[in-house]
Coordinates of C-alpha atoms in Angstrom, one line a residue:
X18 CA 92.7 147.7 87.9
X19 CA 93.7 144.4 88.0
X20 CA 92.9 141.3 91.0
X21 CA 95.4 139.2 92.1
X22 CA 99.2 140.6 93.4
X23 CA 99.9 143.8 93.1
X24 CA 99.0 147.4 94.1
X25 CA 95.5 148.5 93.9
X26 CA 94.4 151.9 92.6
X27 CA 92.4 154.6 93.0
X28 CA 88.8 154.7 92.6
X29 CA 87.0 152.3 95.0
X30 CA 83.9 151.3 94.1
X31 CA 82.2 150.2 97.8
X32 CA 78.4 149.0 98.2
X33 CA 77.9 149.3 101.7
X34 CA 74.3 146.9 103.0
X35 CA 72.8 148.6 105.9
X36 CA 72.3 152.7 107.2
X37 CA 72.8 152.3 110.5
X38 CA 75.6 153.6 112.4
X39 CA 78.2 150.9 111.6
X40 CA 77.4 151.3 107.9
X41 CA 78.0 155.3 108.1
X42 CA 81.3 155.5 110.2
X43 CA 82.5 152.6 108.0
X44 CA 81.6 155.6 104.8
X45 CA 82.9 158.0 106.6
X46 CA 86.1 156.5 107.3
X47 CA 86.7 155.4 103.6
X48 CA 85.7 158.5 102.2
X49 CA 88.0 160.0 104.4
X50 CA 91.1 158.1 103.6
X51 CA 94.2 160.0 102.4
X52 CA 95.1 158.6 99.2
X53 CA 92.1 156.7 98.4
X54 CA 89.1 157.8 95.9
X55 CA 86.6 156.0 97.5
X56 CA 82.8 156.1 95.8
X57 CA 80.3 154.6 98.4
X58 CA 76.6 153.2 97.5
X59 CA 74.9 152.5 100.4
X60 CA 71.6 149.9 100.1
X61 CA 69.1 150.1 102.6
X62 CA 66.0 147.7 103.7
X63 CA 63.4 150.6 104.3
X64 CA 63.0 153.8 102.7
X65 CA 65.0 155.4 105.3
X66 CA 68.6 155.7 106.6
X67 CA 69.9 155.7 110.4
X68 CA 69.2 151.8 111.3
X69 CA 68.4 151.7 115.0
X70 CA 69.1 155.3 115.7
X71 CA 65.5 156.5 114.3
X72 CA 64.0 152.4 114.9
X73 CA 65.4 151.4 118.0
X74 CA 66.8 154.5 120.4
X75 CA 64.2 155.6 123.3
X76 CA 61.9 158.6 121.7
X77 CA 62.4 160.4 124.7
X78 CA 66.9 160.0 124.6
X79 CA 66.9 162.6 122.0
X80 CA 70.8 163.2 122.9
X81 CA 71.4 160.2 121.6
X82 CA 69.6 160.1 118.5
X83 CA 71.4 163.4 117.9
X84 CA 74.2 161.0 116.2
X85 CA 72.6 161.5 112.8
X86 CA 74.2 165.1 112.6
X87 CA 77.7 163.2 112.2
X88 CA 75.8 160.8 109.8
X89 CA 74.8 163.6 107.7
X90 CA 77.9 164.8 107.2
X91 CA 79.4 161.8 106.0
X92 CA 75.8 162.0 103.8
X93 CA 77.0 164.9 102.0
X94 CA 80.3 163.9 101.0
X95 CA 81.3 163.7 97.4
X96 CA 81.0 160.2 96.4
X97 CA 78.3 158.9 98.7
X98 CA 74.9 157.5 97.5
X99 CA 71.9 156.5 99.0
X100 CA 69.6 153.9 97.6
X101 CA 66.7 153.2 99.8
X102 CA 63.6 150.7 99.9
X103 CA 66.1 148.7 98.2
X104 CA 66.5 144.5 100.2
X105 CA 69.8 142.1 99.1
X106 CA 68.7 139.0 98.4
X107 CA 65.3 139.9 97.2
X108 CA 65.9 143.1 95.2
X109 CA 69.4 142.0 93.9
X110 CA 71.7 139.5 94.5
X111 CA 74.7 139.1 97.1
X112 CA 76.6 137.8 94.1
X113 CA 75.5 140.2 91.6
X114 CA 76.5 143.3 94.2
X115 CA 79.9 141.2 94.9
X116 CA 80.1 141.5 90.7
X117 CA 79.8 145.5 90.5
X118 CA 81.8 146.7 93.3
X119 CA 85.3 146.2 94.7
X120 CA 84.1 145.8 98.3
X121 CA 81.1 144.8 99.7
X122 CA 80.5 145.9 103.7
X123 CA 77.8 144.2 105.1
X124 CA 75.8 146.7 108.5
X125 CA 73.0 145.3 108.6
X126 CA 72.3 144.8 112.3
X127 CA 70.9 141.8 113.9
X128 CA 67.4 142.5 114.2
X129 CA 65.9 139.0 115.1
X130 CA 64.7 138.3 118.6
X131 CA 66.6 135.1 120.9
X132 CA 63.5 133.1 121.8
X133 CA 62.9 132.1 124.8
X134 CA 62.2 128.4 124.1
X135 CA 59.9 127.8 127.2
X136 CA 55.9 126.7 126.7
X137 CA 53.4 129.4 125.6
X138 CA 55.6 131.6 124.4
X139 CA 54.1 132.1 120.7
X140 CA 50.9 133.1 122.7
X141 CA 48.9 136.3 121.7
X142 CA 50.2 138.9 124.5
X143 CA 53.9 137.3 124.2
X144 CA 56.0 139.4 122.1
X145 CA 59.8 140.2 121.4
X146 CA 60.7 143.3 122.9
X147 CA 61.8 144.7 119.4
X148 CA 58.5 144.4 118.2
X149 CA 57.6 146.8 120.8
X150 CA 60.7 149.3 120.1
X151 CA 60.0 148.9 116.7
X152 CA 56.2 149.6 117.4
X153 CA 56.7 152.6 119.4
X154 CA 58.9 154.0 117.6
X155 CA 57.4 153.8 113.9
X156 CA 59.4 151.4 112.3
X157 CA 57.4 150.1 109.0
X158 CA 57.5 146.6 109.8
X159 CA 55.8 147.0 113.3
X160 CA 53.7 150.0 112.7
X161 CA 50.2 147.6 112.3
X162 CA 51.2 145.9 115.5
X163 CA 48.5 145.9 118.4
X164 CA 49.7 145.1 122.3
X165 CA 46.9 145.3 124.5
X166 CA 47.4 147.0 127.2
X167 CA 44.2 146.5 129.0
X168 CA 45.5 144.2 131.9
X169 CA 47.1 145.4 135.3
X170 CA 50.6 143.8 134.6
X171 CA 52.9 143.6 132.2
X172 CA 56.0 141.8 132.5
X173 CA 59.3 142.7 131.0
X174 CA 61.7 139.5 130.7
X175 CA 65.5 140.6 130.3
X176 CA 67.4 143.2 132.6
X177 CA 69.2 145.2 129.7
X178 CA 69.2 148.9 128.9
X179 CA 66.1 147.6 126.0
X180 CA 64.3 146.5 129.2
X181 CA 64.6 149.4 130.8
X182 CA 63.6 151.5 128.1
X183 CA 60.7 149.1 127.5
X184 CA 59.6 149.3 131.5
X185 CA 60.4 153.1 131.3
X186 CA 57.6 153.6 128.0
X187 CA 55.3 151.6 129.4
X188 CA 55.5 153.8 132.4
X189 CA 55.8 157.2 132.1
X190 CA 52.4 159.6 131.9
X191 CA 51.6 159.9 128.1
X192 CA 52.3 163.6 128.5
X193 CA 55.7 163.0 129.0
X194 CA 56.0 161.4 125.8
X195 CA 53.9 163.9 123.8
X196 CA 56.3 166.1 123.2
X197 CA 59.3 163.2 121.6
X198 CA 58.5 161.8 118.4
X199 CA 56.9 158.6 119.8
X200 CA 54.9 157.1 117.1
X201 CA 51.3 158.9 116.9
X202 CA 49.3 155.0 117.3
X203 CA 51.4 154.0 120.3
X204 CA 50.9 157.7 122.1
X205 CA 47.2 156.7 121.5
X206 CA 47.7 153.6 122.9
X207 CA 49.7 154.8 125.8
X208 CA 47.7 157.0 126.5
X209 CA 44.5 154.7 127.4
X210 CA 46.7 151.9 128.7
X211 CA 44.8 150.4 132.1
X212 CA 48.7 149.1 132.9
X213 CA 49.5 149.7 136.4
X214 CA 52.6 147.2 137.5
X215 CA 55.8 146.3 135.5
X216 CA 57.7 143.3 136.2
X217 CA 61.1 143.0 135.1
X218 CA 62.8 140.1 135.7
X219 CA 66.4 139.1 135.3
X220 CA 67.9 135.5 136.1
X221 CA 70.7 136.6 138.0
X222 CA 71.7 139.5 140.5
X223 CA 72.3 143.0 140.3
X224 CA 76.1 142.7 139.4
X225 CA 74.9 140.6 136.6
X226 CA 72.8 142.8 135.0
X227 CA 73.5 144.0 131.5
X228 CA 71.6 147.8 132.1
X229 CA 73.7 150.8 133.4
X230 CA 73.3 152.6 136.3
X231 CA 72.9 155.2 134.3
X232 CA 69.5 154.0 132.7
X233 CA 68.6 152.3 136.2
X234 CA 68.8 156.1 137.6
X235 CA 66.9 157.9 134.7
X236 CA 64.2 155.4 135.4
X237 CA 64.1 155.5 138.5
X238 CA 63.6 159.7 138.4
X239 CA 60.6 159.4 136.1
X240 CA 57.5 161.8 137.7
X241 CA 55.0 159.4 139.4
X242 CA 57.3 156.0 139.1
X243 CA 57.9 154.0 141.6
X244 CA 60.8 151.8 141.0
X245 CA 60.4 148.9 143.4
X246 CA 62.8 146.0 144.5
X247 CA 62.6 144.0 147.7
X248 CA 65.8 144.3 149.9
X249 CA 66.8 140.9 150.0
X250 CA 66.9 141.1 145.9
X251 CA 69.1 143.6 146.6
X252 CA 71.4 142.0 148.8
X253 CA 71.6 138.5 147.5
X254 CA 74.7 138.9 145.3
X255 CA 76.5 142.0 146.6
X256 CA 79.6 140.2 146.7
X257 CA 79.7 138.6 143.0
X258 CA 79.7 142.7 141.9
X259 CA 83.3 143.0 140.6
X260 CA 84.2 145.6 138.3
X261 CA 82.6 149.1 138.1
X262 CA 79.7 149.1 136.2
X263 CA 78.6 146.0 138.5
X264 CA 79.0 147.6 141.9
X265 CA 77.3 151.1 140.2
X266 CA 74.7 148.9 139.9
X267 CA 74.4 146.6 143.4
X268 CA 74.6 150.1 144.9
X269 CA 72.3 152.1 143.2
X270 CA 69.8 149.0 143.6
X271 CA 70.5 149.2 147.0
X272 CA 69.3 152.6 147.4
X273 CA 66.6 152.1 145.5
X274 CA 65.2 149.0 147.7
X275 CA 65.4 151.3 150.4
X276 CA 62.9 153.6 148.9
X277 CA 59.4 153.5 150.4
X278 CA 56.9 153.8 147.5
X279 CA 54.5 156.9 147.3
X280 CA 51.9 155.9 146.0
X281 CA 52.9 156.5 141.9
X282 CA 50.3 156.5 139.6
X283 CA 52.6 153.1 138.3
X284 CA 55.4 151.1 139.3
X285 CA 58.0 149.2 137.8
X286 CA 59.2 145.9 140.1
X287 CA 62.7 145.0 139.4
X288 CA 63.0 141.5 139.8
X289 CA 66.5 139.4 140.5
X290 CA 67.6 135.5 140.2
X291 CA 63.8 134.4 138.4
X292 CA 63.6 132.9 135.3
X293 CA 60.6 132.0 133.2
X294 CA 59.5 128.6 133.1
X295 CA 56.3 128.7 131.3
X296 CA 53.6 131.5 130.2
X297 CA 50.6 130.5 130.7
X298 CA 47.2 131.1 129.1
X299 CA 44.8 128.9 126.7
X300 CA 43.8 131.1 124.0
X301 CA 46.0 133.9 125.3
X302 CA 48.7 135.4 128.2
X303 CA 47.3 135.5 131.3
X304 CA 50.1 134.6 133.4
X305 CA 53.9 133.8 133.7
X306 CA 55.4 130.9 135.5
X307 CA 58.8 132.0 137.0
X308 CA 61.5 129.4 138.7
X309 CA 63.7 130.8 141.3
X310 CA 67.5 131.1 141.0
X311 CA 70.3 130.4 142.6
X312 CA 73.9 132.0 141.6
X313 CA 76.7 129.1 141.1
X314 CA 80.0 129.7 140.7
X315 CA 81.7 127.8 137.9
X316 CA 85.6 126.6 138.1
X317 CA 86.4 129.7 135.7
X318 CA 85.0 131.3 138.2
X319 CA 81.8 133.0 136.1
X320 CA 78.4 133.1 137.8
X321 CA 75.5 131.2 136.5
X322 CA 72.1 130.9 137.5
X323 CA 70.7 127.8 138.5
X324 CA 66.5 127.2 138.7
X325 CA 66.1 125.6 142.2
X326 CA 61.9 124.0 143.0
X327 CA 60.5 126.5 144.0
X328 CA 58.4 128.3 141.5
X329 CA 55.6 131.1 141.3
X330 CA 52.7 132.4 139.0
X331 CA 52.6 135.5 138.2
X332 CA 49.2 136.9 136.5
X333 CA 49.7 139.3 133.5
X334 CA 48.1 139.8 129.9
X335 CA 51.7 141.2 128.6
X336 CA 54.8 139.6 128.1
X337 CA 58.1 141.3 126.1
X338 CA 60.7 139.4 126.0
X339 CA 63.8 141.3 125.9
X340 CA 66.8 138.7 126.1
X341 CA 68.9 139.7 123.2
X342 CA 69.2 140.3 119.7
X343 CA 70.5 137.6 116.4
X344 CA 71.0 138.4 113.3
X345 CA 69.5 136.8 110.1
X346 CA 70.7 135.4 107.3
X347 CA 71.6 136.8 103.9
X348 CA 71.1 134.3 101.3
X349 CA 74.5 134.2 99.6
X350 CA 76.4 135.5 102.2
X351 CA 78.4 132.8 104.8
X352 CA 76.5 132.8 108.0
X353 CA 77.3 131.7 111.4
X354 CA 74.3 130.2 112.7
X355 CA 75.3 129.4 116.6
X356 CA 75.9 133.2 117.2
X357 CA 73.9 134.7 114.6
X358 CA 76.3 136.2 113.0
X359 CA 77.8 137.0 109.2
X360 CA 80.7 134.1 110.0
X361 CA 84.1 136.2 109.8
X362 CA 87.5 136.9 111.0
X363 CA 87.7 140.8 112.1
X364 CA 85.2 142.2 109.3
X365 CA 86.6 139.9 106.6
X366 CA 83.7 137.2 105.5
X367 CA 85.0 133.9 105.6
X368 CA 85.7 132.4 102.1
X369 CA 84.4 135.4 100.0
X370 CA 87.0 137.8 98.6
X371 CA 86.2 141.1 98.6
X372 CA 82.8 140.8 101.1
X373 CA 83.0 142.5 104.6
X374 CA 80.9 142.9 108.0
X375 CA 80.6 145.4 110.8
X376 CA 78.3 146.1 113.6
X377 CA 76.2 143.5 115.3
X378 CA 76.0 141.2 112.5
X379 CA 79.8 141.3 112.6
X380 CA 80.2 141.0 116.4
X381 CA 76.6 140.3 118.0
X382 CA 74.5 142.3 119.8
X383 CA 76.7 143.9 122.2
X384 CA 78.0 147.7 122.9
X385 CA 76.6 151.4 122.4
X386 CA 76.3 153.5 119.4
X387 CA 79.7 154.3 119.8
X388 CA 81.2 150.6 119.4
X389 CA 80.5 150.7 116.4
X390 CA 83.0 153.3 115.3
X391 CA 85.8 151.4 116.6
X392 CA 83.9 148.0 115.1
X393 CA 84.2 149.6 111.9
X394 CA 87.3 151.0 111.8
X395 CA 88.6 147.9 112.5
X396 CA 86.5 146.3 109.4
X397 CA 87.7 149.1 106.9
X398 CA 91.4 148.8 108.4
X399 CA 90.9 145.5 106.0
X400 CA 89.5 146.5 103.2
X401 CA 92.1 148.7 102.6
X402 CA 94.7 146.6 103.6
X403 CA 93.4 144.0 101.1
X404 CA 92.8 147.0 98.0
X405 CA 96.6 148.2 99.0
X406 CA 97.7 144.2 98.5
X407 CA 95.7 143.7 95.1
X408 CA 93.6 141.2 96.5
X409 CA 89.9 142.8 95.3
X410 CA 88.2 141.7 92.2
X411 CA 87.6 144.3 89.3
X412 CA 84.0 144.4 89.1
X413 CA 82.4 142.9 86.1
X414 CA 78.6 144.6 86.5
X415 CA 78.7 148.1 85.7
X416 CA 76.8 149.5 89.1
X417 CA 74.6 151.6 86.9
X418 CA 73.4 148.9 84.9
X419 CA 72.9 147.1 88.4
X420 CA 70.9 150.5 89.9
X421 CA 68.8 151.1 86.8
X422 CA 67.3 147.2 87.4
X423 CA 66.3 147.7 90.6
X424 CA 62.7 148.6 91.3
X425 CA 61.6 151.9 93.4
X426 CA 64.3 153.3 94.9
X427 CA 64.8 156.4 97.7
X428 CA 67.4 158.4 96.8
X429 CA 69.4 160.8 99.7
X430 CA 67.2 163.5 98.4
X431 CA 64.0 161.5 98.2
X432 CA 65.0 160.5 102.5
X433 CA 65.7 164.5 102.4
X434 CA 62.1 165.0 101.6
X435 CA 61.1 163.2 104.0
X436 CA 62.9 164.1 106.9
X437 CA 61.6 167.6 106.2
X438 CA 57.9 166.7 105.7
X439 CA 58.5 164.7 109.0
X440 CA 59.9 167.9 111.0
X441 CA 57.4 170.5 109.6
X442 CA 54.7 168.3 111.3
X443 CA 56.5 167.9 114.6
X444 CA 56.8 171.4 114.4
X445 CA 52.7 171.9 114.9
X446 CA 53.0 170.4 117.5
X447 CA 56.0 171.1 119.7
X448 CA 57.5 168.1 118.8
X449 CA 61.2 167.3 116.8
X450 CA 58.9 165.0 114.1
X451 CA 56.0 163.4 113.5
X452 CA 56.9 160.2 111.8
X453 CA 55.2 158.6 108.6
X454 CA 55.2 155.1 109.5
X455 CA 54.0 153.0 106.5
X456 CA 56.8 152.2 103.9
X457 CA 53.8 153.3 101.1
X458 CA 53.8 156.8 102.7
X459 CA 57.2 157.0 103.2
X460 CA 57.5 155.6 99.4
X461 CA 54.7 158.3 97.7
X462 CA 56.9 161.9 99.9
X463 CA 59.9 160.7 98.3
X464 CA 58.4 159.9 94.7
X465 CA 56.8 163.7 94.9
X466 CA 60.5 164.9 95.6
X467 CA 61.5 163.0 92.9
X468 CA 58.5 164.3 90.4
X469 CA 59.4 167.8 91.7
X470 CA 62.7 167.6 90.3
X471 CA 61.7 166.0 86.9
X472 CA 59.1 168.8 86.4
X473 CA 61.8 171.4 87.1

C-alpha cells in the first residue's frame, strides 16, 4: 500500500484513542464495512473500557448503561483489540501512533470542567460536578475524593440533565441506591449525609434549561423528595418556551410549583434566572452569593440572561458546579482552545493526514449516548472516503513493535476478568456489581487473568 493518489487496499490498520461510546460505534462501523479488512486497536486511559457509560451515567439509570451489550459485541469481533491502562502522550506518542497505523480516531471525551471564573470558587467545598459523578460512581481518578456532607445545604450550579442527576444522588434515601452499583465509599457517605436542602440554580428560565422533562419527572417521583420551585419562577418566562422540549419543560415546572410540599425527609429547590456572583467562605464554603437575572432578548432574537442589583446569600458548605464539560489537550494533536475541542472539519483533524475525532472532543459536550452514533458515522464516513482516495500514509512503526514498548497493559480479556470479579461481588449482595475503584486493584485482577493464562 502505497500514500498519495490512488486506491487504497485492504487491511486497515486503525488505532482508535478512547473506549467510550463514540470510540466503539466508530469500531463497529469499520469493522462492519463491506469491502474493507479493518483491524482496530483501541487505547484506553484507565484499565477499563466504556468511557462515561460505567464513569459518568446515573448508578441508578441502569437502562441506559445497558449500551455496553452493543459494545461488547463490537468487542468480540475479529480484528478488535483492547489495550487498556495505556495514556497518548505519556505512554506513547501521538506521532509515533500516527507512524504505525493508517488511521488514527481520536474519542476521548472532554472530561474537564468549564470554571466558573467568579471569587472563591477554588474553595474547599467548591467542586466540579464531574468530580462528584466521577466520585460516585468509582471512577479511579476520583475514588480518594472526600465532599463533606455535613452542612444543611448543598447547592447545585447548572440546570442540565448532570444537575439533575447530581440533585437526584444527593437526595434519594441511601436504600434506594443500595441496590445500583453506586460506588461502596460514596453509599457510606450518603448514607450519613446531615444534607437536608438542594439548590439548583440555573441563569435563565425554564424554556432555557438544558435538562429534559424526562429527568425533571423522574426526580420529581423520587420517595420522600420534594421538588420545590416558587410559582413566580415558574411563570417568569412561559412565553420565551418555543419548541418542544422547552414548553415540556415550562409545563411540567408549572405543575410542579403547584405542588404543596409534604414534609420529605429532603428537598431539592429548583432555582431560575440566578447566577453566582461569589462563594463565600475564608478557609472554606460557607455560602453562595447569587445575582438576580433578567431574560433579554438579543436582535437574533436568542435570550440571554442579564444580572440586575439585586443580589442574595445563600448559606451552604457544598458547591458542584455543573455548567459544562471541555475537553483537554493532547500533546501533538491540533487543539481548539476557545471550544475545547480537537480543532477539525467533520472528524478530519486539521493539518494532520490520516488523524481523526468523534464524540465530544470532536463536537463539545452536547447530545445523548446516542449522538454519538451518528457523530461517528459521520467521522468514519471520512476515513474511508480518504483510504478509498489513497490519501493515508503506510505506517512505518510495526504496531507490535509499538505494543511490546508500552508498559502494563489490560488486554479485552484482562477488562474480562474484571467485569466478572466485579459481578460476582454485586451478586452477594443483590446488586449488578460492586466496583474496584483504584486503578492498582483494577491493574493486580487483570494481571492474575493474565498469570492464569501463562500458567495454563
Amino acid at each position: 500500500m502505497t500514500s498519495g493518489p490512488g486506491r487504497q487496499t485492504s487491511p486497515l490498520h486503525v488505532a482508535i484513542v478512547g473506549s467510550g461510546p463514540a470510540a466503539f460505534y466508530a469500531a463497529g462501523q469499520l469493522l462492519a464495512e463491506p469491502g474493507v479488512s479493518a483491524t482496530i486497536d483501541m487505547f484506553e486511559r484507565l484499565p477499563t473500557p466504556w468511557g462515561l457509560v460505567r464513569s459518568g451515567v446515573a448508578p441508578d439509570h441502569p437502562r441506559i448503561k445497558s449500551v455496553s451489550r452493543v459494545f461488547e459485541q463490537t468487542a468480540a469481533r475479529p480484528g478488535f483489540r483492547f489495550h487498556g491502562n495505556v495514556e497518548i502522550g505519556i505512554d506513547v506518542s501521538a506521532e509515533r501512533l500516527a507512524a504505525a497505523y493508517h488511521a488514527v480516531i481520536y474519542a476521548v471525551g472532554a472530561a474537564a470542567d468549564r470554571p466558573l471564573e467568579v471569587p472563591g470558587e477554588h474553595l474547599p467545598g467548591s467542586h466540579p460536578a464531574a468530580e462528584f459523578v466521577g466520585w460516585y460512581n468509582g471512577h479511579p481518578d476520583h475514588a480518594e475524593r472526600s465532599f463533606d456532607l455535613s452542612h444543611r445545604r448543598a447547592v447545585v450550579i447548572g440546570n442540565g440533565n448532570v444537575a439533575l442527576d447530581v440533585a437526584r444522588m444527593l437526595a434519594v434515601a441511601p436504600k434506594q441506591l443500595a441496590v445500583t452499583d453506586t460506588a461502596d465509599h460514596a453509599l457510606v457517605a450518603l448514607h450519613e449525609s446531615a444534607i437536608e436542602e438542594i439548590v439548583v440554580l440555573g441563569r435563565r428560565g425554564p424554556a432555557q434549561a438544558a435538562f429534559t422533562a424526562a429527568e425533571l419527572s423522574e426526580l420529581a417521583a423520587c420517595p420522600d423528595v420534594d421538588v420545590v420551585i416558587h410559582p413566580a419562577d415558574a411563570a417568569v418566562d412561559q412565553p420565551s418556551g418555543d419548541g418542544a422540549g422547552a414548553r415540556a419543560n415550562v409545563e411540567l415546572v408549572q405543575e410542579l410549583a403547584l405542588r404543596p410540599p409534604t414534609g420529605a425527609r429532603r428537598r431539592v429547590v429548583l432555582r431560575f434566572l440566578a447566577s453566582p456572583q461569589a462563594i463565600l467562605g475564608e478557609n472554606r464554603v460557607d455560602g453562595l452569593r447569587i445575582a438576580h437575572n433578567r431574560l433579554v432578548r438579543s436582535r437574533s432574537g436568542a435570550l440571554t440572561a442579564h444580572e440586575t442589583a439585586r443580589t442574595e446569600d445563600l448559606e451552604t458548605g457544598l458547591v458542584l458546579r455543573s455548567i459544562g464539560y471541555r475537553g483537554t489537550p493532547i500533546p501533538g494533536v491540533p487543539f481548539d482552545v476557545a471550544r475545547g475541542t480537537i480543532a477539525n472539519d467533520g472528524g478530519r483533524v486539521r493539518g494532520v493526514v490520516g488523524a481523526y475525532t468523534a464524540g465530544w472532543i470532536k463536537r463539545g459536550a452536547s447530545g445523548i449516548i446516542g449522538t454519538n452514533k451518528r457523530c461517528a458515522r459521520e467521522t468514519v464516513a471520512a476515513l474511508l472516503e480518504d483510504h478509498a482516495a489513497g490519501c493515508l500514509a503506510q505506517p512505518s512503526v510495526d504496531p507490535a513493535e509499538l505494543l511490546a514498548a508500552l508498559g502494563e497493559t489490560v488486554d479485552y480479556d484482562g477488562w474480562l476478568a474484571i467485569d466478572e470479579h466485579e459481578r460476582a461481588r454485586g451478586r452477594q449482595q443483590g446488586r449488578p456489581r460492586v466496583k474496584l475503584v483504584r486503578r492498582r486493584d483494577l491493574l493486580d485482577r487483570a494481571r492474575r487473568c493474565n498469570e492464569g493464562r501463562s500458567a495454563a
